[in-house]
């Protein structure tokens, strides 16, 4: 069984760049396109659930500094390996949980969470922590599969796997429902746009209230 998040994402790390990076290449391009509008060289950014750093490194040139964190040591190790070239001096990647006390309140200008919120069973708790880590008026940028918005083969496959213990919890958001939940947990929605046909992949930019 791979229903423990750390075990599941360790397993997925082996071919993550080839599979997800390939299938969702267009959505990743659009994620970067939307996210960079909210970034500038003065900001300190936290990339929550950075995975193998596919998006972390693409956003790095637009930020002052960016720290990627991931609960999977294998994912984090792959991302760390990409830093060995020295091309990204403003990037740090660690195998760190969002609730680790090493992450101090009010210490980031931007927190990003790309393709992770649908795997979080206690979303209000995580949104509260993200809000805590942000400085006043800080920005929260997210992209999330909204599997309840439109039936898809990928969504049904994830539903089956999560219910049979082959993968961890999967949430079935609608786009409207996800935006509402973010708004109800201390954020003002600035922008939202779907980036992918099926399953819908919703970009949301929000400001800490």
Tab-separated table of C-alpha atoms in Angstrom:
chain	number	residue	atom	x	y	z
A	1	UNK	CA	0.000	0.000	0.000
A	2	UNK	CA	1.217	3.498	-0.854
A	3	UNK	CA	-1.408	5.475	1.000
A	4	UNK	CA	1.185	7.262	3.136
A	5	UNK	CA	2.084	10.535	1.383
A	6	UNK	CA	5.833	10.309	1.932
A	7	UNK	CA	6.028	6.742	0.583
A	8	UNK	CA	3.820	7.536	-2.392
A	9	UNK	CA	5.778	10.606	-3.470
A	10	UNK	CA	9.093	8.844	-2.944
A	11	UNK	CA	7.861	6.233	-5.406
A	12	UNK	CA	6.582	8.861	-7.862
A	13	UNK	CA	9.888	10.724	-7.784
A	14	UNK	CA	11.561	8.089	-9.949
A	15	UNK	CA	9.806	9.182	-13.143
A	16	UNK	CA	8.042	12.365	-12.105
A	17	UNK	CA	9.857	14.691	-14.503
A	18	UNK	CA	9.209	12.372	-17.436
A	19	UNK	CA	5.556	11.626	-16.693
A	20	UNK	CA	3.947	14.635	-15.013
A	21	UNK	CA	6.485	17.025	-16.533
A	22	UNK	CA	5.615	15.673	-19.969
A	23	UNK	CA	1.852	15.192	-19.758
A	24	UNK	CA	1.243	18.536	-18.099
A	25	UNK	CA	3.973	20.524	-19.880
A	26	UNK	CA	1.454	23.014	-21.263
A	27	UNK	CA	-0.156	23.513	-17.842
A	28	UNK	CA	3.297	24.014	-16.301
A	29	UNK	CA	4.107	26.639	-18.934
A	30	UNK	CA	0.863	28.434	-18.146
A	31	UNK	CA	1.509	28.175	-14.405
A	32	UNK	CA	4.818	29.987	-14.859
A	33	UNK	CA	3.207	32.555	-17.162
A	34	UNK	CA	0.562	33.388	-14.565
A	35	UNK	CA	2.791	33.214	-11.488
A	36	UNK	CA	5.561	35.519	-12.728
A	37	UNK	CA	3.081	38.403	-12.940
A	38	UNK	CA	3.089	38.427	-9.136
A	39	UNK	CA	6.837	38.031	-8.586
A	40	UNK	CA	9.671	40.538	-8.335
A	41	UNK	CA	13.375	40.475	-7.368
A	42	UNK	CA	12.680	41.873	-3.891
A	43	UNK	CA	10.563	38.965	-2.715
A	44	UNK	CA	11.306	35.988	-0.514
A	45	UNK	CA	9.293	33.008	-1.802
A	46	UNK	CA	8.377	29.659	-0.251
A	47	UNK	CA	7.487	26.882	-2.712
A	48	UNK	CA	5.422	24.394	-0.693
A	49	UNK	CA	5.572	20.804	-2.039
A	50	UNK	CA	8.190	21.734	-4.614
A	51	UNK	CA	8.632	18.137	-5.780
A	52	UNK	CA	11.585	17.790	-8.142
A	53	UNK	CA	11.836	21.544	-8.602
A	54	UNK	CA	10.235	21.670	-12.044
A	55	UNK	CA	8.503	24.962	-11.284
A	56	UNK	CA	10.781	26.176	-8.487
A	57	UNK	CA	13.727	26.629	-10.819
A	58	UNK	CA	11.661	28.265	-13.536
A	59	UNK	CA	10.394	30.892	-11.094
A	60	UNK	CA	13.784	31.503	-9.471
A	61	UNK	CA	15.040	34.154	-11.953
A	62	UNK	CA	12.007	36.304	-11.140
A	63	UNK	CA	12.468	36.300	-7.344
A	64	UNK	CA	14.940	37.533	-4.781
A	65	UNK	CA	15.148	34.104	-3.180
A	66	UNK	CA	13.038	30.974	-3.261
A	67	UNK	CA	13.001	28.079	-0.810
A	68	UNK	CA	11.488	24.809	-1.980
A	69	UNK	CA	10.248	22.340	0.612
A	70	UNK	CA	8.880	18.829	0.216
A	71	UNK	CA	7.986	16.002	2.604
A	72	UNK	CA	9.462	13.435	0.210
A	73	UNK	CA	13.225	13.072	0.723
A	74	UNK	CA	13.538	11.525	-2.745
A	75	UNK	CA	11.735	14.425	-4.433
A	76	UNK	CA	13.821	16.944	-2.490
A	77	UNK	CA	17.055	15.106	-3.353
A	78	UNK	CA	16.293	15.298	-7.071
A	79	UNK	CA	15.545	19.013	-6.787
A	80	UNK	CA	18.724	19.551	-4.755
A	81	UNK	CA	20.719	17.763	-7.457
A	82	UNK	CA	19.558	20.298	-10.006
A	83	UNK	CA	21.211	23.034	-7.956
A	84	UNK	CA	24.683	21.522	-8.334
A	85	UNK	CA	25.298	23.396	-11.580
A	86	UNK	CA	25.419	26.664	-9.652
A	87	UNK	CA	22.925	28.316	-12.008
A	88	UNK	CA	20.446	28.988	-9.220
A	89	UNK	CA	22.292	30.727	-6.360
A	90	UNK	CA	19.045	32.145	-4.946
A	91	UNK	CA	17.377	28.717	-4.542
A	92	UNK	CA	17.381	26.462	-1.486
A	93	UNK	CA	15.615	23.075	-1.356
A	94	UNK	CA	15.062	21.094	1.829
A	95	UNK	CA	13.171	17.988	2.927
A	96	UNK	CA	10.921	19.989	5.244
A	97	UNK	CA	7.288	19.841	6.353
A	98	UNK	CA	5.150	22.984	6.077
A	99	UNK	CA	4.679	23.008	9.858
A	100	UNK	CA	8.367	22.732	10.723
A	101	UNK	CA	9.226	25.491	13.254
A	102	UNK	CA	12.261	26.426	11.163
A	103	UNK	CA	9.733	28.261	8.953
A	104	UNK	CA	8.969	31.427	10.884
A	105	UNK	CA	5.697	33.389	10.823
A	106	UNK	CA	5.543	36.522	8.658
A	107	UNK	CA	8.768	35.584	6.875
A	108	UNK	CA	7.703	35.173	3.228
A	109	UNK	CA	6.336	37.609	0.666
A	110	UNK	CA	4.899	34.816	-1.469
A	111	UNK	CA	3.935	31.207	-0.805
A	112	UNK	CA	3.274	28.944	-3.779
A	113	UNK	CA	1.485	25.583	-3.710
A	114	UNK	CA	1.403	23.967	-7.132
A	115	UNK	CA	-0.512	20.724	-7.657
A	116	UNK	CA	-0.632	19.752	-3.993
A	117	UNK	CA	-3.821	21.071	-2.364
A	118	UNK	CA	-5.982	18.281	-3.759
A	119	UNK	CA	-3.855	15.834	-1.735
A	120	UNK	CA	-4.403	17.595	1.614
A	121	UNK	CA	-7.210	16.223	3.820
A	122	UNK	CA	-7.057	19.086	6.350
A	123	UNK	CA	-7.000	22.040	3.952
A	124	UNK	CA	-8.127	24.758	6.453
A	125	UNK	CA	-5.200	23.909	8.747
A	126	UNK	CA	-2.723	24.199	5.867
A	127	UNK	CA	-4.253	27.442	4.608
A	128	UNK	CA	-3.988	28.872	8.129
A	129	UNK	CA	-0.303	27.900	8.252
A	130	UNK	CA	0.358	29.440	4.828
A	131	UNK	CA	-1.343	32.628	5.974
A	132	UNK	CA	0.784	32.602	9.138
A	133	UNK	CA	4.007	32.304	7.133
A	134	UNK	CA	3.118	35.222	4.868
A	135	UNK	CA	3.943	38.802	5.689
A	136	UNK	CA	0.990	41.236	5.843
A	137	UNK	CA	-0.498	41.565	2.331
A	138	UNK	CA	1.624	38.610	1.197
A	139	UNK	CA	0.570	36.567	-1.821
A	140	UNK	CA	-0.558	32.964	-2.088
A	141	UNK	CA	-0.265	31.437	-5.575
A	142	UNK	CA	-1.732	27.987	-6.167
A	143	UNK	CA	-2.610	25.575	-8.939
A	144	UNK	CA	-4.930	22.680	-8.138
A	145	UNK	CA	-6.661	19.891	-10.050
A	146	UNK	CA	-10.411	20.354	-9.548
A	147	UNK	CA	-11.532	16.806	-10.196
A	148	UNK	CA	-15.220	17.407	-9.431
A	149	UNK	CA	-15.562	20.151	-12.037
A	150	UNK	CA	-15.516	17.821	-15.020
A	151	UNK	CA	-15.411	14.012	-15.194
A	152	UNK	CA	-12.133	12.708	-16.607
A	153	UNK	CA	-10.279	9.432	-16.857
A	154	UNK	CA	-7.448	10.845	-14.736
A	155	UNK	CA	-9.899	11.914	-12.032
A	156	UNK	CA	-11.650	8.552	-11.903
A	157	UNK	CA	-8.308	6.769	-11.753
A	158	UNK	CA	-7.206	8.892	-8.797
A	159	UNK	CA	-10.532	8.331	-7.048
A	160	UNK	CA	-10.192	4.558	-7.404
A	161	UNK	CA	-6.561	4.548	-6.249
A	162	UNK	CA	-7.216	6.733	-3.225
A	163	UNK	CA	-10.173	4.602	-2.143
A	164	UNK	CA	-8.231	1.336	-2.496
A	165	UNK	CA	-5.087	2.526	-0.722
A	166	UNK	CA	-2.908	2.677	-3.827
A	167	UNK	CA	-2.336	6.394	-3.268
A	168	UNK	CA	-3.044	8.921	-0.497
A	169	UNK	CA	-6.154	11.055	-0.005
A	170	UNK	CA	-7.465	12.914	-3.041
A	171	UNK	CA	-9.930	15.816	-2.748
A	172	UNK	CA	-12.628	16.371	-5.356
A	173	UNK	CA	-13.004	20.138	-5.612
A	174	UNK	CA	-15.051	22.154	-8.043
A	175	UNK	CA	-13.331	25.316	-9.230
A	176	UNK	CA	-15.939	27.485	-7.519
A	177	UNK	CA	-15.755	25.432	-4.329
A	178	UNK	CA	-11.957	25.638	-4.086
A	179	UNK	CA	-11.918	29.406	-4.588
A	180	UNK	CA	-14.597	29.754	-1.926
A	181	UNK	CA	-12.586	27.710	0.592
A	182	UNK	CA	-9.468	29.809	0.042
A	183	UNK	CA	-11.526	32.973	0.443
A	184	UNK	CA	-13.070	31.682	3.653
A	185	UNK	CA	-9.660	31.068	5.212
A	186	UNK	CA	-8.175	34.542	5.334
A	187	UNK	CA	-7.430	35.363	1.698
A	188	UNK	CA	-8.797	37.754	-0.913
A	189	UNK	CA	-8.941	36.220	-4.397
A	190	UNK	CA	-7.175	38.372	-6.985
A	191	UNK	CA	-7.311	36.102	-10.038
A	192	UNK	CA	-8.420	32.639	-11.037
A	193	UNK	CA	-8.117	30.817	-14.342
A	194	UNK	CA	-8.298	27.219	-15.488
A	195	UNK	CA	-5.022	26.102	-17.097
A	196	UNK	CA	-5.911	22.620	-18.397
A	197	UNK	CA	-8.881	20.970	-20.055
A	198	UNK	CA	-9.279	17.680	-18.203
A	199	UNK	CA	-8.889	17.534	-15.341
A	200	UNK	CA	-9.375	21.279	-14.798
A	201	UNK	CA	-6.207	22.754	-13.260
A	202	UNK	CA	-7.143	25.979	-11.502
A	203	UNK	CA	-4.671	28.829	-10.944
A	204	UNK	CA	-5.569	31.119	-8.053
A	205	UNK	CA	-3.726	34.237	-6.918
A	206	UNK	CA	-4.810	35.468	-3.481
A	207	UNK	CA	-3.685	38.071	-0.980
A	208	UNK	CA	-3.420	37.558	2.766
A	209	UNK	CA	-6.151	39.528	4.505
